[in-house]
Rosetta silent file (secondary structure, phi, psi, omega in degrees, C-alpha in Angstrom):
SEQUENCE: MTDELDKKILNFLQKDAKLTIKELAESLEMSTTPIFERIKRMERDGVIKGYVALVDQEKVGRGQTVFINIRMPVYTAENVAEFEETIREMPQVLECYHLAGTIDYQLKVVVENIKEYDRLLLEISKIKNVNVESSVIVLHDVKQQTAIPL
SCORE:     score description
SCORE:     0.000 S_00000001
   1 L     0.000  149.424  178.359    0.000    0.000    0.000 S_00000001
   2 L  -110.367  143.848  176.025    1.084    3.550   -0.638 S_00000001
   3 L  -101.444 -175.295 -176.096    0.553    6.460    1.709 S_00000001
   4 H   -62.185  -38.450  179.070    0.193   10.164    0.889 S_00000001
   5 H   -66.427  -41.863  175.763    3.956   10.777    0.847 S_00000001
   6 H   -57.455  -43.748 -179.120    4.468    7.849   -1.543 S_00000001
   7 H   -63.584  -38.384  177.301    1.789    9.331   -3.802 S_00000001
   8 H   -64.318  -43.304  178.047    3.516   12.723   -3.774 S_00000001
   9 H   -61.092  -46.846 -179.435    6.811   11.077   -4.712 S_00000001
  10 H   -62.110  -39.771  177.906    5.110    9.098   -7.470 S_00000001
  11 H   -61.419  -43.758  177.438    3.416   12.222   -8.847 S_00000001
  12 H   -61.753  -47.158 -177.174    6.772   13.999   -9.080 S_00000001
  13 H   -67.130  -33.062  177.776    8.437   10.981  -10.715 S_00000001
  14 H   -67.887  -29.269  177.543    5.592   10.511  -13.199 S_00000001
  15 H   -80.249  -36.336 -178.232    6.090   14.098  -14.350 S_00000001
  16 L  -155.260   96.593 -177.284    9.888   13.857  -14.458 S_00000001
  17 L   -73.034   -7.877  179.126   11.634   10.567  -13.699 S_00000001
  18 L   -87.740    0.237  177.077   15.021   12.263  -14.060 S_00000001
  19 L   -59.501  139.078  176.567   14.569   14.185  -10.800 S_00000001
  20 L   -81.539  163.096  176.469   17.373   13.459   -8.366 S_00000001
  21 H   -58.467  -40.150 -179.884   16.733   12.295   -4.831 S_00000001
  22 H   -62.221  -45.009  179.358   18.019   15.675   -3.671 S_00000001
  23 H   -63.949  -40.767  176.829   15.564   17.562   -5.898 S_00000001
  24 H   -62.755  -46.079 -179.792   12.680   15.399   -4.696 S_00000001
  25 H   -60.323  -42.928  178.695   13.667   15.886   -1.068 S_00000001
  26 H   -63.630  -42.815 -179.933   13.841   19.657   -1.523 S_00000001
  27 H   -64.319  -33.073 -178.890   10.428   19.743   -3.226 S_00000001
  28 L   -95.918    2.095  179.903    8.923   17.711   -0.394 S_00000001
  29 L    54.996   51.604  179.368   10.875   19.606    2.292 S_00000001
  30 L  -137.149  173.326  174.032   12.477   16.437    3.629 S_00000001
  31 L   -84.236  166.074 -174.668   15.918   14.897    3.882 S_00000001
  32 H   -71.981  -33.266 -173.658   17.172   12.590    1.143 S_00000001
  33 H   -58.400  -51.276 -179.200   17.360    9.348    3.154 S_00000001
  34 H   -65.887  -31.250  177.525   13.611    8.741    3.656 S_00000001
  35 H   -65.922  -48.392  179.139   12.896    9.680    0.027 S_00000001
  36 H   -57.629  -46.485 -177.834   15.572    7.273   -1.211 S_00000001
  37 H   -64.049  -39.638  179.135   14.286    4.482    1.050 S_00000001
  38 H   -66.466  -43.235  179.335   10.684    4.971   -0.083 S_00000001
  39 H   -62.885  -45.000  179.265   11.636    4.917   -3.771 S_00000001
  40 H   -61.610  -40.466  178.136   13.711    1.757   -3.288 S_00000001
  41 H   -63.847  -43.812 -179.347   10.809    0.101   -1.425 S_00000001
  42 H   -66.993  -33.314  174.423    8.356    1.040   -4.181 S_00000001
  43 H   -66.249  -46.686 -178.428   10.766   -0.340   -6.801 S_00000001
  44 H   -62.772  -38.443 -177.893   11.223   -3.555   -4.824 S_00000001
  45 L   -82.110   -4.398  178.679    7.438   -3.927   -4.316 S_00000001
  46 L    82.872    6.928  175.316    6.741   -3.364   -8.012 S_00000001
  47 L   -66.091  -45.506  172.368    4.846   -0.095   -7.495 S_00000001
  48 L   -96.827  113.549 -176.568    7.507    1.542   -9.671 S_00000001
  49 L   -83.567  -26.115 -177.730    7.977   -0.841  -12.612 S_00000001
  50 L   167.300 -176.550 -179.168   10.797    1.044  -14.296 S_00000001
  51 L  -129.288  132.579 -176.151   11.928    4.311  -15.857 S_00000001
  52 L  -135.530  162.492  169.995   11.553    5.127  -19.552 S_00000001
  53 L   -96.831  133.748  177.119   12.045    7.895  -22.092 S_00000001
  54 L   -88.250  119.306 -172.820    8.842    8.963  -23.837 S_00000001
  55 L  -103.857  137.849  175.505    9.600    9.035  -27.558 S_00000001
  56 L   -74.447  111.104 -172.565    7.748   11.056  -30.203 S_00000001
  57 L   -63.938  -31.778  178.466    6.533    8.292  -32.511 S_00000001
  58 L   -68.729  -37.801 -178.014    6.367   10.524  -35.589 S_00000001
  59 L   -71.982  -13.087  176.695    9.963   11.674  -35.175 S_00000001
  60 L  -112.211   18.907  174.006   11.143    8.050  -35.193 S_00000001
  61 L    76.706   25.837  177.722    9.119    7.015  -38.228 S_00000001
  62 L  -128.623   55.746 -171.106    6.194    5.359  -36.460 S_00000001
  63 L   -80.581  -10.474 -177.564    3.548    8.037  -37.029 S_00000001
  64 E  -104.466  122.719  175.682    0.522    5.840  -37.664 S_00000001
  65 E  -104.836  136.820  178.668   -1.402    4.378  -34.724 S_00000001
  66 E  -136.471  139.329  171.357   -4.002    1.665  -35.305 S_00000001
  67 E  -102.899  129.745 -177.874   -6.264   -0.227  -32.906 S_00000001
  68 E  -116.325  128.304  177.418   -6.963   -3.804  -33.968 S_00000001
  69 E  -101.569  125.491 -173.810   -9.890   -5.802  -32.589 S_00000001
  70 E  -115.969  138.062  172.356   -9.296   -9.547  -32.467 S_00000001
  71 E  -120.541  142.818 -179.831  -11.752  -12.373  -31.949 S_00000001
  72 L  -116.097   98.367 -175.114  -10.724  -15.930  -31.119 S_00000001
  73 L   -64.810  -32.058  176.833  -13.460  -18.296  -32.371 S_00000001
  74 L  -111.132   95.927 -170.896  -11.905  -21.372  -30.738 S_00000001
  75 L   -92.994   96.945  177.443  -11.152  -20.123  -27.247 S_00000001
  76 L  -127.721  161.737  178.696   -8.842  -22.593  -25.495 S_00000001
  77 H   -58.875  -38.693 -179.818   -5.974  -22.163  -23.060 S_00000001
  78 H   -65.457  -44.514  179.513   -3.582  -23.378  -25.760 S_00000001
  79 H   -66.160  -40.819  177.830   -4.853  -20.868  -28.354 S_00000001
  80 H   -61.155  -48.031 -178.818   -4.775  -18.019  -25.842 S_00000001
  81 H   -61.660  -43.780 -179.696   -1.187  -18.858  -24.828 S_00000001
  82 H   -64.222  -44.513  179.381   -0.018  -19.120  -28.448 S_00000001
  83 H   -61.512  -50.431 -176.838   -1.664  -15.829  -29.423 S_00000001
  84 H   -63.479  -39.485  178.310   -0.327  -13.918  -26.423 S_00000001
  85 H   -63.825  -42.907  179.933    3.178  -15.309  -26.862 S_00000001
  86 H   -65.181  -43.871 -178.413    3.201  -14.356  -30.554 S_00000001
  87 H   -64.322  -38.601  179.106    1.866  -10.849  -29.896 S_00000001
  88 H   -59.517  -26.305 -178.108    4.515  -10.214  -27.199 S_00000001
  89 L   -86.647   -6.554 -177.429    7.176  -10.777  -29.872 S_00000001
  90 L   -92.164  110.573 -175.360    5.756   -8.176  -32.286 S_00000001
  91 L   -65.959  -22.855  179.666    7.541   -4.854  -31.700 S_00000001
  92 L   -71.914  -21.280 -179.131    4.805   -2.841  -33.439 S_00000001
  93 E   -83.655  108.880  179.004    2.302   -3.911  -30.771 S_00000001
  94 E   -82.675  -37.595 -176.499    2.603   -1.407  -27.927 S_00000001
  95 E  -141.759  145.679  176.452   -0.362   -2.631  -25.920 S_00000001
  96 E  -140.606  124.575 -178.643   -2.555   -5.727  -25.929 S_00000001
  97 E  -117.150  131.183  173.505   -5.673   -6.041  -23.800 S_00000001
  98 E   -88.553  123.023 -170.370   -7.607   -9.248  -23.125 S_00000001
  99 L  -115.703  159.359  169.121  -11.265   -8.201  -23.050 S_00000001
 100 L  -103.857  136.765 -179.129  -14.646   -9.519  -21.965 S_00000001
 101 L   131.324 -154.526 -175.903  -17.404   -9.100  -24.546 S_00000001
 102 L   -77.202  -20.268  177.161  -17.735   -9.605  -28.296 S_00000001
 103 L  -108.780  135.567 -178.124  -14.062   -8.838  -28.921 S_00000001
 104 L   -87.849  -34.107 -178.692  -11.432  -10.980  -27.202 S_00000001
 105 E  -141.713  148.819  168.775   -8.384   -8.721  -27.636 S_00000001
 106 E  -127.501  129.942 -179.967   -7.606   -5.160  -28.595 S_00000001
 107 E  -110.174  141.158  169.325   -4.147   -4.250  -29.831 S_00000001
 108 E  -109.269  118.592 -178.170   -2.613   -0.799  -30.060 S_00000001
 109 E  -122.223  151.823  172.763    0.016   -0.800  -32.783 S_00000001
 110 E  -123.303  133.631 -179.109    2.313    1.831  -34.246 S_00000001
 111 E  -137.903  166.791  179.092    3.593    1.580  -37.793 S_00000001
 112 L   -70.111  -43.243 -175.172    5.306    3.808  -40.307 S_00000001
 113 L  -161.312 -177.473 -177.602    2.415    3.801  -42.774 S_00000001
 114 H   -66.152  -33.201  177.429   -0.540    1.810  -44.111 S_00000001
 115 H   -61.438  -43.668  177.492    1.723   -0.492  -46.152 S_00000001
 116 H   -65.601  -37.688  177.640    3.529   -1.568  -42.996 S_00000001
 117 H   -61.794  -41.749  178.745    0.164   -1.991  -41.277 S_00000001
 118 H   -59.642  -43.814  178.081   -0.979   -4.228  -44.133 S_00000001
 119 H   -63.567  -40.661  178.711    2.111   -6.449  -43.675 S_00000001
 120 H   -64.348  -41.493  179.082    1.481   -6.602  -39.906 S_00000001
 121 H   -60.362  -41.271  176.850   -2.144   -7.559  -40.489 S_00000001
 122 H   -62.796  -39.545  178.317   -1.023  -10.450  -42.718 S_00000001
 123 H   -63.682  -43.947  179.273    1.379  -11.588  -39.977 S_00000001
 124 H   -65.177  -37.881 -178.246   -1.407  -11.491  -37.367 S_00000001
 125 H   -65.446  -17.182  178.875   -3.764  -13.383  -39.683 S_00000001
 126 L   -79.644  -13.183  179.957   -1.299  -16.315  -39.722 S_00000001
 127 L   -71.379  131.346 -177.190   -1.834  -16.918  -35.985 S_00000001
 128 L   -60.006  136.281  174.906   -3.970  -20.026  -35.476 S_00000001
 129 L    59.628   39.920  178.474   -7.621  -19.483  -34.447 S_00000001
 130 L  -129.068  131.668  173.673   -7.514  -15.692  -34.674 S_00000001
 131 E  -117.631  129.552  171.838   -9.863  -13.432  -36.633 S_00000001
 132 E   -81.966  112.236 -177.012   -9.175   -9.738  -37.130 S_00000001
 133 E   -80.336  -42.636 -179.345  -12.653   -8.288  -36.594 S_00000001
 134 E  -164.362  162.652  174.666  -11.901   -4.647  -37.300 S_00000001
 135 E  -130.319  145.614  177.700   -9.236   -1.979  -37.356 S_00000001
 136 E  -126.201  118.993 -178.002   -9.527    1.627  -36.301 S_00000001
 137 E   -92.632  127.565 -179.161   -7.013    4.082  -37.731 S_00000001
 138 L   -78.022  128.436  177.362   -6.151    7.033  -35.502 S_00000001
 139 L   -82.570  -46.337  173.699   -6.425   10.397  -37.269 S_00000001
 140 L  -161.687  156.287  179.013   -4.754   12.386  -34.476 S_00000001
 141 L   -77.820  135.199  172.914   -4.110   12.179  -30.741 S_00000001
 142 L   -99.082  -41.715  178.208   -6.455   14.126  -28.508 S_00000001
 143 L  -149.840  131.992  175.211   -4.881   13.032  -25.225 S_00000001
 144 L  -136.571  114.612 -174.912   -1.943   10.788  -24.528 S_00000001
 145 L  -135.216  139.369  176.614   -0.969   10.403  -20.895 S_00000001
 146 L  -107.458  -18.036 -177.153    1.249    7.975  -19.075 S_00000001
 147 L   -74.400  130.865  176.396    0.787    9.290  -15.523 S_00000001
 148 L   -83.939  127.415  178.284   -1.621    7.292  -13.339 S_00000001
 149 L   -66.074  128.947 -178.822   -3.884    9.635  -11.332 S_00000001
 150 L  -115.636    0.000    0.000   -3.125    9.229   -7.622 S_00000001
């Protein structure tokens, strides 16, 4: 469980993970030792999963985002495991959600262009017992946020 001080630390780190322990301590009007210990505990407990750089996808040639809705007509543990293992290996797939309802999975993918998306779709269609139900092409981002509200 996290307390209010943990949440304050997490809010600062979600805005700027490059903050030093000293900068965090100064912002929270505390000494560095308890801040350091709390961060290490949250890392150890898996509250903080890691630290990343947020990359502008257009500037690295991955400007097209597509959401793909997948249905699995033969829903078995073996088919689920094979699909999930295959999807984890596809670098274009940023996110994959297992859903309840008429769609079994939703993928968020980033590609350079529609031609690359077409090739990815063919690759996905080769996975056993998987149907691509629909694709939704993103026209532009309205909101993109990585910070979890605390």
